XYZ file of C-alpha atoms in Angstrom:
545
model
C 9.161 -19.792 -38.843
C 12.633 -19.240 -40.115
C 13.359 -17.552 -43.134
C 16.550 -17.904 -45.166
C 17.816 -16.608 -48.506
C 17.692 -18.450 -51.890
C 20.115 -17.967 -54.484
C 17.622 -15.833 -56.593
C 18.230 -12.944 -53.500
C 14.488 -13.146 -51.973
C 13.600 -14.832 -49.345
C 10.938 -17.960 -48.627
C 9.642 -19.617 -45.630
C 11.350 -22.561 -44.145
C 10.813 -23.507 -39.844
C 10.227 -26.350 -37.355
C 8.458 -29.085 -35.748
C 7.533 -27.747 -32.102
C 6.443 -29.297 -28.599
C 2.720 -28.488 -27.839
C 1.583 -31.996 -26.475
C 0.485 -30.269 -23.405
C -1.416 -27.808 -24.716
C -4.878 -28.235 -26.667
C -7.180 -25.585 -27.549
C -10.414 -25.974 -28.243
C -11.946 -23.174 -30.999
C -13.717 -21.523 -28.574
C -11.933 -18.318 -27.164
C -13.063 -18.998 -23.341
C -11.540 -22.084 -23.799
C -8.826 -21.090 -25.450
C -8.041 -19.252 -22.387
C -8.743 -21.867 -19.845
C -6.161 -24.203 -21.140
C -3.930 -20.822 -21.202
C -4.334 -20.852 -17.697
C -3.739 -24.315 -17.428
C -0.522 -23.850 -19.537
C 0.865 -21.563 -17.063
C -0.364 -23.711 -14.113
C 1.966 -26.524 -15.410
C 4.892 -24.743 -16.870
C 5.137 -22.619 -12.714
C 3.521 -24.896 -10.802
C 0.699 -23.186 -8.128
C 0.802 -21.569 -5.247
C 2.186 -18.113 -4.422
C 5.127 -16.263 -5.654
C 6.730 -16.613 -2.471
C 7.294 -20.008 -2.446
C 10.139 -20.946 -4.864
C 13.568 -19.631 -4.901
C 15.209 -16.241 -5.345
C 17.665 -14.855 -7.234
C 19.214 -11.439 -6.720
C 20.720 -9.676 -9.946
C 21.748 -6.159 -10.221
C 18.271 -5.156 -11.767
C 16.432 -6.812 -9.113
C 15.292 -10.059 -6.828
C 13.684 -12.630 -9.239
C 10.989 -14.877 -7.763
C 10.866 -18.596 -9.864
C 9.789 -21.914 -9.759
C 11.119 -25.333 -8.763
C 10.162 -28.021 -11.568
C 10.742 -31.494 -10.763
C 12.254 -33.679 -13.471
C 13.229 -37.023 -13.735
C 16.867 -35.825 -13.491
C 16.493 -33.650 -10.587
C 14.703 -30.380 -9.930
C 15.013 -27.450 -12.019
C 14.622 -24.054 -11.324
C 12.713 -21.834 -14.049
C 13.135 -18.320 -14.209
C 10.636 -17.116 -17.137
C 10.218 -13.302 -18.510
C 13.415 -11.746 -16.849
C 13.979 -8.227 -18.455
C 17.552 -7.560 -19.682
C 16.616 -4.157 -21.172
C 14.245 -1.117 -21.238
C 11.011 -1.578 -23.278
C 11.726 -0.104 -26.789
C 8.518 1.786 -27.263
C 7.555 5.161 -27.373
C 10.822 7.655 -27.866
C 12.848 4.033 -27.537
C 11.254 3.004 -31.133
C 14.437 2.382 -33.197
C 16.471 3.478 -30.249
C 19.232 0.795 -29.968
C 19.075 -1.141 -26.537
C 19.218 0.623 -23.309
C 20.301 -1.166 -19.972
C 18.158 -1.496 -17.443
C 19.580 0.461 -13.973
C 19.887 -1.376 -10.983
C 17.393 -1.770 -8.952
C 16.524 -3.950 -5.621
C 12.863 -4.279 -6.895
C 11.857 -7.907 -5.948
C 9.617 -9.063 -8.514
C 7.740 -12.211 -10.361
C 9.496 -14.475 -12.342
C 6.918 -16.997 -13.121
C 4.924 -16.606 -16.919
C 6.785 -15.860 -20.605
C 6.667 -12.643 -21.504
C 4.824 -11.160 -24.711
C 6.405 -12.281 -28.019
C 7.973 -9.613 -29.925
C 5.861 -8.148 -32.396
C 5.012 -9.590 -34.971
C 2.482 -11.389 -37.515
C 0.887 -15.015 -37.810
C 3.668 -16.489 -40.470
C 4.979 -19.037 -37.268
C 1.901 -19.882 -36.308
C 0.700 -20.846 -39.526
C 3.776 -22.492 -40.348
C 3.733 -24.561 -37.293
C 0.180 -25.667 -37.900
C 0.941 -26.552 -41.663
C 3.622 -28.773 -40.458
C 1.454 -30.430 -37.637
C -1.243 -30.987 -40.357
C 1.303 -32.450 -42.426
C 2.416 -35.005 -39.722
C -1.171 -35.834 -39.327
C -1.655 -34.096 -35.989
C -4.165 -31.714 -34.955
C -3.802 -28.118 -36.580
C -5.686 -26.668 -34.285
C -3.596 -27.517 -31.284
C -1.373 -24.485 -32.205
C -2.382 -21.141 -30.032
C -0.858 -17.734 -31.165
C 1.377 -16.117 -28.533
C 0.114 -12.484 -27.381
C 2.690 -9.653 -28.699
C 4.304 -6.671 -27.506
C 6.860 -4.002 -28.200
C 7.553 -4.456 -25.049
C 9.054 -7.727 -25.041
C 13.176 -7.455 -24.210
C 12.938 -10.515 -21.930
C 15.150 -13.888 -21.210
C 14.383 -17.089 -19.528
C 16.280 -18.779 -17.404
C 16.484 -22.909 -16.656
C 19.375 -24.238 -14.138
C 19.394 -26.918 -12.084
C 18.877 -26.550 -8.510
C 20.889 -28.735 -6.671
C 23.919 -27.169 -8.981
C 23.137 -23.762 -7.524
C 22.321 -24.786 -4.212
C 25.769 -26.031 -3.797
C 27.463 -22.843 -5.588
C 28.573 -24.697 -8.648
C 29.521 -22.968 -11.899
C 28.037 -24.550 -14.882
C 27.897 -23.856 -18.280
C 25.954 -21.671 -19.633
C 23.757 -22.182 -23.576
C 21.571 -19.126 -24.471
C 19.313 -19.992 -27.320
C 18.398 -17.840 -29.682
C 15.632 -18.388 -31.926
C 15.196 -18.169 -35.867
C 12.665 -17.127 -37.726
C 13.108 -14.751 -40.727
C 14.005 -12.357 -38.250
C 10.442 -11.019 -38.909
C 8.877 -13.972 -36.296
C 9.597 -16.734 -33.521
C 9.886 -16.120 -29.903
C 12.048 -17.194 -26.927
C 9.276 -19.707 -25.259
C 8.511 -21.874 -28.843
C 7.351 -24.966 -27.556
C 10.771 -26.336 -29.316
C 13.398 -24.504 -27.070
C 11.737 -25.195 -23.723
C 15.426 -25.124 -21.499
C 14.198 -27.559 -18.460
C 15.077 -31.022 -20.112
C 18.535 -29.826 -21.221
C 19.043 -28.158 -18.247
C 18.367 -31.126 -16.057
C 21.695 -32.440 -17.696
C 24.019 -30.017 -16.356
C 24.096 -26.520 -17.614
C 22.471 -23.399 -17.227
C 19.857 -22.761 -20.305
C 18.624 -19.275 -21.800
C 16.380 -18.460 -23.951
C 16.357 -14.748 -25.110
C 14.120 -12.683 -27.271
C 14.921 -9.607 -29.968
C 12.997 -7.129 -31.502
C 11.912 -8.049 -35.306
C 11.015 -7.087 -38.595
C 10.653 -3.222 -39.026
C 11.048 -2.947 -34.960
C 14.755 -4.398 -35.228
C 16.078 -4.339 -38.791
C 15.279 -0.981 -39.922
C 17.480 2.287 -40.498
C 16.895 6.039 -41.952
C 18.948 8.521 -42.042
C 17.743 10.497 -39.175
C 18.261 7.903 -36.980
C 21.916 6.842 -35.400
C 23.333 4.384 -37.332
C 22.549 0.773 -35.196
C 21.556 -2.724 -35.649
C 18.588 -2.829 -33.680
C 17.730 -6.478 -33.210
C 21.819 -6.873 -32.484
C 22.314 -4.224 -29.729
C 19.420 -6.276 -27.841
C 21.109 -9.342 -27.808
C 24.063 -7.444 -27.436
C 22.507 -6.243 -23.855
C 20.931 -9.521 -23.568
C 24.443 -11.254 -23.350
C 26.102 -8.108 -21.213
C 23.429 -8.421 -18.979
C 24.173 -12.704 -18.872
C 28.016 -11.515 -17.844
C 26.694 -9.314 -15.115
C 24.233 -11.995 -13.277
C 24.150 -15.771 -14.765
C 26.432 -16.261 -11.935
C 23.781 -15.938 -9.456
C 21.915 -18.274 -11.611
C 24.400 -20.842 -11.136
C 26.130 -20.531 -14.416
C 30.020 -19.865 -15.411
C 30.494 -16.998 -17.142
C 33.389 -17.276 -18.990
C 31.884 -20.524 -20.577
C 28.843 -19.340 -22.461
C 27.757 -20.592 -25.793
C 25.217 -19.139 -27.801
C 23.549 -21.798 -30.024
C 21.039 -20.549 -32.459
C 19.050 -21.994 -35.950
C 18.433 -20.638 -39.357
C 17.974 -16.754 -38.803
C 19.191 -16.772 -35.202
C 22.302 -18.646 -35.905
C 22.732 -16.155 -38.774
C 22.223 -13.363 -36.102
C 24.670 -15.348 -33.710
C 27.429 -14.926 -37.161
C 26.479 -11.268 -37.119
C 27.312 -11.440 -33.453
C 30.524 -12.881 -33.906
C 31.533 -10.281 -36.809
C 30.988 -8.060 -34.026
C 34.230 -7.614 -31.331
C 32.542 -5.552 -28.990
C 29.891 -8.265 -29.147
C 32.467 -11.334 -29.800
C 33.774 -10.733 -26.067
C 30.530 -11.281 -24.706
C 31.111 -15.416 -25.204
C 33.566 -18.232 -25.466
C 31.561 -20.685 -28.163
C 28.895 -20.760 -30.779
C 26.580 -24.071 -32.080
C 25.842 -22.824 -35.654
C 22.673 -24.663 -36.733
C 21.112 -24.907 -40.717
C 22.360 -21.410 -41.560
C 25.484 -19.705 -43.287
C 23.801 -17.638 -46.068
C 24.553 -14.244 -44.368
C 28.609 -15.100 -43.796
C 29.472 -13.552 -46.734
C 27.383 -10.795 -47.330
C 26.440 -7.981 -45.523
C 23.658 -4.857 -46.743
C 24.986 -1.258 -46.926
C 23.920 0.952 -44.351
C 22.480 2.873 -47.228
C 20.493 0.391 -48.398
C 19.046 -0.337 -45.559
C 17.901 3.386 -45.104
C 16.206 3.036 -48.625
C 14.024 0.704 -47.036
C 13.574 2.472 -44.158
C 12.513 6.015 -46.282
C 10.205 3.923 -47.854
C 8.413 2.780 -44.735
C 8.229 6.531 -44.121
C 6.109 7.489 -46.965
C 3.886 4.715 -46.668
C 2.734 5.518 -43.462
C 3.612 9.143 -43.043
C 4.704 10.448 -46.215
C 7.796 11.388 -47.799
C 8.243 14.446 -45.474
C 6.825 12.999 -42.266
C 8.553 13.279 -38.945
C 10.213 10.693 -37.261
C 8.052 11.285 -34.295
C 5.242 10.926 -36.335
C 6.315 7.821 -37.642
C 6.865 6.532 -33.899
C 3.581 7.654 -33.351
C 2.194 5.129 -35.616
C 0.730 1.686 -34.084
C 2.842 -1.365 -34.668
C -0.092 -3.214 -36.667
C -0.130 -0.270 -38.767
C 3.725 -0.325 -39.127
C 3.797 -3.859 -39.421
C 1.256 -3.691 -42.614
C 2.905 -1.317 -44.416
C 6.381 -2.968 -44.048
C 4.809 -6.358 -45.101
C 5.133 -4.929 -48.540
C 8.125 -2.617 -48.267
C 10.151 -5.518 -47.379
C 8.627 -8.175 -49.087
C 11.488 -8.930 -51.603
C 14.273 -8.016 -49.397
C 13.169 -9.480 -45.757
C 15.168 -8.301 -42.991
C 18.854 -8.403 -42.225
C 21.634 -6.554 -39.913
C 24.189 -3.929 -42.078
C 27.848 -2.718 -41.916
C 27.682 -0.144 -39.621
C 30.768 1.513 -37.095
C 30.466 -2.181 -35.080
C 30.010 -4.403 -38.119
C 31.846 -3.188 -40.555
C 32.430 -6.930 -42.332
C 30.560 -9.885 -43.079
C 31.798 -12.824 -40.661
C 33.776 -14.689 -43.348
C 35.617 -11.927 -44.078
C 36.104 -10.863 -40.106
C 37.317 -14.603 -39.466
C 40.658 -13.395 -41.722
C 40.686 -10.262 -39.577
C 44.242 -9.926 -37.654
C 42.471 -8.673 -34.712
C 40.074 -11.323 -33.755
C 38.341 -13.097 -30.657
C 39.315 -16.710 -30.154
C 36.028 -18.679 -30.676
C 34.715 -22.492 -30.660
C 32.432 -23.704 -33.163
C 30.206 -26.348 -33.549
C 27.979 -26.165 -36.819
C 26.184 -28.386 -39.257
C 23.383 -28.858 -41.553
C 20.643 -31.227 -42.479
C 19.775 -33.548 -45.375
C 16.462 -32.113 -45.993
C 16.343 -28.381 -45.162
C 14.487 -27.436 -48.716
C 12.574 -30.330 -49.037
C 9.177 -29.068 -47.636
C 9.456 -25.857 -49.934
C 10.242 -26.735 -53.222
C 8.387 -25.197 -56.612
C 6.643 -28.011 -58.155
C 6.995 -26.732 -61.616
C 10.870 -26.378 -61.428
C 13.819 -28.144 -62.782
C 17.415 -28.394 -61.415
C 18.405 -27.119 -64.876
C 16.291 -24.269 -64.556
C 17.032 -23.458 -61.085
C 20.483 -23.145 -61.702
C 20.390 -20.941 -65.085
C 17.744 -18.361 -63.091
C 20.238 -18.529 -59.860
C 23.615 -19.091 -60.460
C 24.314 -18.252 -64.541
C 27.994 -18.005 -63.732
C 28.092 -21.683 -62.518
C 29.276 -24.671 -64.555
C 26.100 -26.958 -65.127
C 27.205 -29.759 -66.738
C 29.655 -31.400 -63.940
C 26.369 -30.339 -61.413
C 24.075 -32.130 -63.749
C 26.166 -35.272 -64.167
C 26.281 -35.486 -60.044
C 22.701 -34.847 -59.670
C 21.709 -37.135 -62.089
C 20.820 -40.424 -60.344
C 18.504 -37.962 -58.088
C 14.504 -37.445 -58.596
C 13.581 -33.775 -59.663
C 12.741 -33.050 -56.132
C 16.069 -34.859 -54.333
C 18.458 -32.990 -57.002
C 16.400 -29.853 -55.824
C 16.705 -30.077 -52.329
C 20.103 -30.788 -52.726
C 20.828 -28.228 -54.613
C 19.198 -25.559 -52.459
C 20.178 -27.022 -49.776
C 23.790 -26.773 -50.457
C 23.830 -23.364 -51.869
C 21.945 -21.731 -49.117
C 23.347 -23.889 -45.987
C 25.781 -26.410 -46.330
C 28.512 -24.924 -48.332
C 28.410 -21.505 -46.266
C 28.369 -23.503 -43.012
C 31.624 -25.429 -44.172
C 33.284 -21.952 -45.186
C 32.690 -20.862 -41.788
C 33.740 -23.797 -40.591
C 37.225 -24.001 -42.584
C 37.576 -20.292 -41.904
C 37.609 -20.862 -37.977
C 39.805 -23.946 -38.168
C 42.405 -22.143 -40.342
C 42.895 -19.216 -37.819
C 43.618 -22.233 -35.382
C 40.372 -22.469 -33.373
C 38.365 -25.503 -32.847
C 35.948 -26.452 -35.300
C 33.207 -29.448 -35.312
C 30.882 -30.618 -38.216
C 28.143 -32.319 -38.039
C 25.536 -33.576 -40.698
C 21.925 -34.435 -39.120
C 19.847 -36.823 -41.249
C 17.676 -38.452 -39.393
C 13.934 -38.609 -40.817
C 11.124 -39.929 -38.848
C 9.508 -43.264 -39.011
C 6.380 -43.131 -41.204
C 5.234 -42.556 -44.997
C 4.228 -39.203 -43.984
C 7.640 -38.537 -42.146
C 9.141 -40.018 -45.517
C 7.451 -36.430 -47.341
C 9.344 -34.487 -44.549
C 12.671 -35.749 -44.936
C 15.382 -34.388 -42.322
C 13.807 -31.139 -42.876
C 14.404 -27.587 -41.497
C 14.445 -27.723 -38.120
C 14.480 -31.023 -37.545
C 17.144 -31.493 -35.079
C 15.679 -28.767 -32.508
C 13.585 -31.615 -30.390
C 16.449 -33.595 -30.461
C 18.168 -30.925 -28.888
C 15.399 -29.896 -26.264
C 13.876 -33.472 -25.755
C 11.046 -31.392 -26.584
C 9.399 -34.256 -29.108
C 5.502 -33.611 -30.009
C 3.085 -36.273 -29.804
C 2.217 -35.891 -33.416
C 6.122 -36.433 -33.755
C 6.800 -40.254 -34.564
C 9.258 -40.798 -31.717
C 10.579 -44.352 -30.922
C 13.904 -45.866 -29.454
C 16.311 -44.970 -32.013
C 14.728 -40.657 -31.675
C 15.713 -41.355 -28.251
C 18.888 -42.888 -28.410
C 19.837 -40.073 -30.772
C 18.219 -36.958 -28.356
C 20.029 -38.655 -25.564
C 23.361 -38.646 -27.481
C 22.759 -34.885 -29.281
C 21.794 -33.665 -25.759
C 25.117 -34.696 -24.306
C 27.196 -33.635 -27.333
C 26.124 -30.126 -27.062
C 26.698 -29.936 -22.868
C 29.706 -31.077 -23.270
C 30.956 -29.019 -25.978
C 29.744 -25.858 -24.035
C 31.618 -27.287 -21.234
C 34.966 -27.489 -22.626
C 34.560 -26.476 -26.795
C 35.087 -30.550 -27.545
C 31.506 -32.734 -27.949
C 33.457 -35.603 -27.158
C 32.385 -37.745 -23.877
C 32.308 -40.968 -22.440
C 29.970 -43.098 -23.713
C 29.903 -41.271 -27.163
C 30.389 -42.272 -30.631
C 34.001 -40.225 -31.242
C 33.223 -36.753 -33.420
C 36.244 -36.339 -35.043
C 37.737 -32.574 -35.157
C 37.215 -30.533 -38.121
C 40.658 -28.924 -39.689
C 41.438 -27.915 -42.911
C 44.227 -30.854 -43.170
C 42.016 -33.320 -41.694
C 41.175 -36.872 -43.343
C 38.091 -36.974 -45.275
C 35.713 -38.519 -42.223
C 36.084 -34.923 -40.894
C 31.822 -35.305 -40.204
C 29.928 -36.340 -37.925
C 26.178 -38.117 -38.667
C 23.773 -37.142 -36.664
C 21.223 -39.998 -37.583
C 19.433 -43.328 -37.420
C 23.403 -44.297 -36.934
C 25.792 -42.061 -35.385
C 29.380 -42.344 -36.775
C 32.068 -40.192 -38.553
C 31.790 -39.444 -42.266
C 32.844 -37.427 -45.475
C 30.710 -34.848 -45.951
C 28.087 -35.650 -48.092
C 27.942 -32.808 -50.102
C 31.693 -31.913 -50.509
C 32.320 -32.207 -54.053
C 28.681 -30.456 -54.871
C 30.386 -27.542 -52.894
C 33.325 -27.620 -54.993
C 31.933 -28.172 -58.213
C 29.100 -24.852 -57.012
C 32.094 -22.891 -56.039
C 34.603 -23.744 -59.195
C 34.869 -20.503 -61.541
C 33.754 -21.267 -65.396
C 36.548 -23.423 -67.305
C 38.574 -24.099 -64.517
């Protein structure tokens, strides 16, 4: 489900293992929606609305549910609107705010996913097939314009006694043209049972929230709803239970490329204290013209309503219908924020800004990420004369050379597209004197099939979550390692330093630190050099030097 860019400019599908042990469908569409129901029964719990606590907020009293978990009881606040629906005259309309309002309503079922087509879903059932699971245990999500919605996890006891905890709001990857807030992966309860406040927000995609024209105002679309998402957090997590001057936004692949966006973005930037950077980083140093975004956007235009078609007409249009056209439209470019009046830089070059928010970051990689997608007829050689002429091959071939085709590969790839960005960003936050942490997840599931996987993209999310699938090989050393990951990340949005009792030490990241600057997230958990440092170098070296 996430997309990311490779170094010949297009972009290919990578994603994630998910949860969905309790949910089975059968192929039958009546039961299909039985175990629906049954979905929702468990997630909410039964009985009436009524029932479970309330929150007030300044857009209204929120009804949720009490969920009770080995650690305690957590409250669950699911499909809590942060914005206006963006349909009708709000189609490409940047966010609006919801007014306040003392409405008392539901809080009890996920919203509609944004809309969007089947890529995730097929992806996810790909990857359950190749894990030997059943494929179709995978249900699509309904979709909606209307789908500007957060959830909410927090434990109950904390709020119950007024406490202040801090706060993670997940946002999820995906291309940017797929995913929702309620994948099976980023379920908030289990974290939340371990002390903080968990979010999980949604954003408009593809041609609904990365697309310009020049009759339009110029605006990130997908960015002012997180954007509103995150005001909106500062307004009211308090009542939730949660500390708002300590909220992190953690993200993977194409939301932790939105979350760099995000930080390249001071009005934005103020919104939070920390960031958890996960298997991103291609974005950091580039960043589309607002003109060539409108390109795109004209184009869209005549394919649906012709070169000289109104904007209202275009609005007019249904989203399947927009959604087909732009399938081809964008289909080399994918979809991406652009310099605008409140992003005028890419992040790397923001990070050596004068003006510039004091931020935390915690970011890493893993081993695997292009493992699952490689081209079967391709050669490291070849790959690196199509995608990076200006590069010198020999010193990359003589480091690569002990590897298989398809290890060299993923290494490459791996390092061009994620691990080399995510150390610029990285060095680029520890030399304006913030607090950087790196971390390098390798851990690969027991199994010969698991062995084919690798620590691929995504990998780390259940570990994260504690949200590990049945068809997931999981046994004491997967645990040992979610309990540890699980902790890390609380405590780091706690106080912007992982380190805890009981922990392995992660050593800080600075750009005049020793070499075991890294921490392995693995089958073993200890400080290392990076493995992939001198690939870096030798990829970012100019010719003859």
């Amino acid at each position: 489900p996430c997309h990311t860019v490779g170094g010949d400019g297009h972009s290919a599908p990578v994603g994630r293992a998910g949860r969905f042990r309790w949910l089975r469908c059968g192929h039958h569409r009546l039961v299909r929606r039985m175990y629906r129901w049954l979905l929702l029964w468990l997630v909410v719990g039964a009985g009436q609305a009524d029932a479970g606590p309330v929150v007030t907020t300044n857009t209204g009293l929120f009804d949720g549910r009490q969920l009770q978990l080995q650690r305690g009881v957590v409250e669950a606040y699911l499909g809590v609107p942060f914005a206006r629906p963006p349909v009708g005259e709000l189609r490409w309309v940047a966010a609006q705010p919801l007014v306040k309002s003392t409405e008392r309503r539901p809080a009890l079922a996920f919203a509609p996913a944004c809309y969007q087509g089947q890529h995730i879903v097929n992806w996810y059932r790909r990857v359950i097939g190749q894990f030997g699971g059943d494929t179709h245990s995978f249900a699509a999500p309904a979709v909606s314009e209307d789908c500007l919605y957060l959830n909410i996890w927090t434990p109950s006891a904390a709020r119950a006694n007024g406490q202040q905890l801090p706060v993670i709001v997940y946002i999820h990857g995906g291309s940017n043209s797929g995913g929702w807030s309620w994948e099976p992966n980023y379920n908030g309860a289990q974290l939340a049972s371990r002390g903080a406040v968990v979010v999980s927000v949604a954003y408009r995609l593809g041609p609904f929230g990365f697309f310009a024209h020049p009759q339009l105002p110029p605006a990130n679309l997908a960015l002012s709803d997180l954007t509103v998402a995150l005001q909106w957090l500062q307004d009211n997590i308090p009542a939730f239970g949660g500390d708002s001057s300590r909220l992190t936004l953690v993200g993977e692949s194409a939301g932790a490329s939105n979350i760099g966006q995000l930080m390249a973005m001071p009005k934005a930037a103020a919104l939070f204290a920390r960031v958890i950077h996960q298997s991103a980083g291609w974005a950091a140093a580039q960043l589309p013209s607002l003109e060539e975004r409108q390109a795109y956007g004209r184009q869209l235009q005549s394919a649906l309503v012709g070169a000289s078609g109104s904007l209202s007409s275009l609005r007019a249009k249904p989203a399947k219908q927009v959604l087909e056209a732009a399938a081809s439209v964008f289909a080399q470019s994918g979809y991406s924020a652009h310099r605008s009046a409140d992003l005028p830089r890419p992040l790397l070059e923001a990070l050596r800004a004068t003006a510039r928010q004091p931020i935390d970051l915690l970011i890493g990689t893993n081993a695997d990420e292009w493992l699952m997608y490689l081209d079967d007829n391709q050669t490291v050689a070849a790959w690196l004369a199509d995608n990076l002429p200006n590069s010198e091959p020999g010193p990359i071939l003589d480091l690569l050379v002990d590897n298989s085709r398809e290890r060299g590969l993923d290494r490459l790839i791996t390092a061009v597209n994620f691990v080399c960005p995510s150390l610029a960003l990285a060095t680029g936050v520890a030399s304006r004197g913030d607090r950087s942490w790196l971390y390098y997840f390798s851990r690969q599931r027991h199994g010969e099939l698991a062995a084919t996987m690798g620590a691929y993209h995504g990998a780390e999310l259940p570990y994260i979550f504690d949200s590990h699938d049945d068809w997931l090989p999981t046994n004491a050393v997967d645990r040992r390692l979610t309990e540890a990951m699980m902790q890390y990340w609380i405590n780091f949005a706690a106080s912007g330093d992982p380190n805890g009792p009981g922990l392995p030490h992660w050593p800080r990241y600075t750009t005049a630190s020793a070499p075991r600057n890294t921490l392995q997230l693995g089958s073993v958990i200890d400080s290392i050099s990076h493995p992939e440092a001198t690939l870096c170098q030798l990829l970012e070296q100019p010719p003859g030097d």
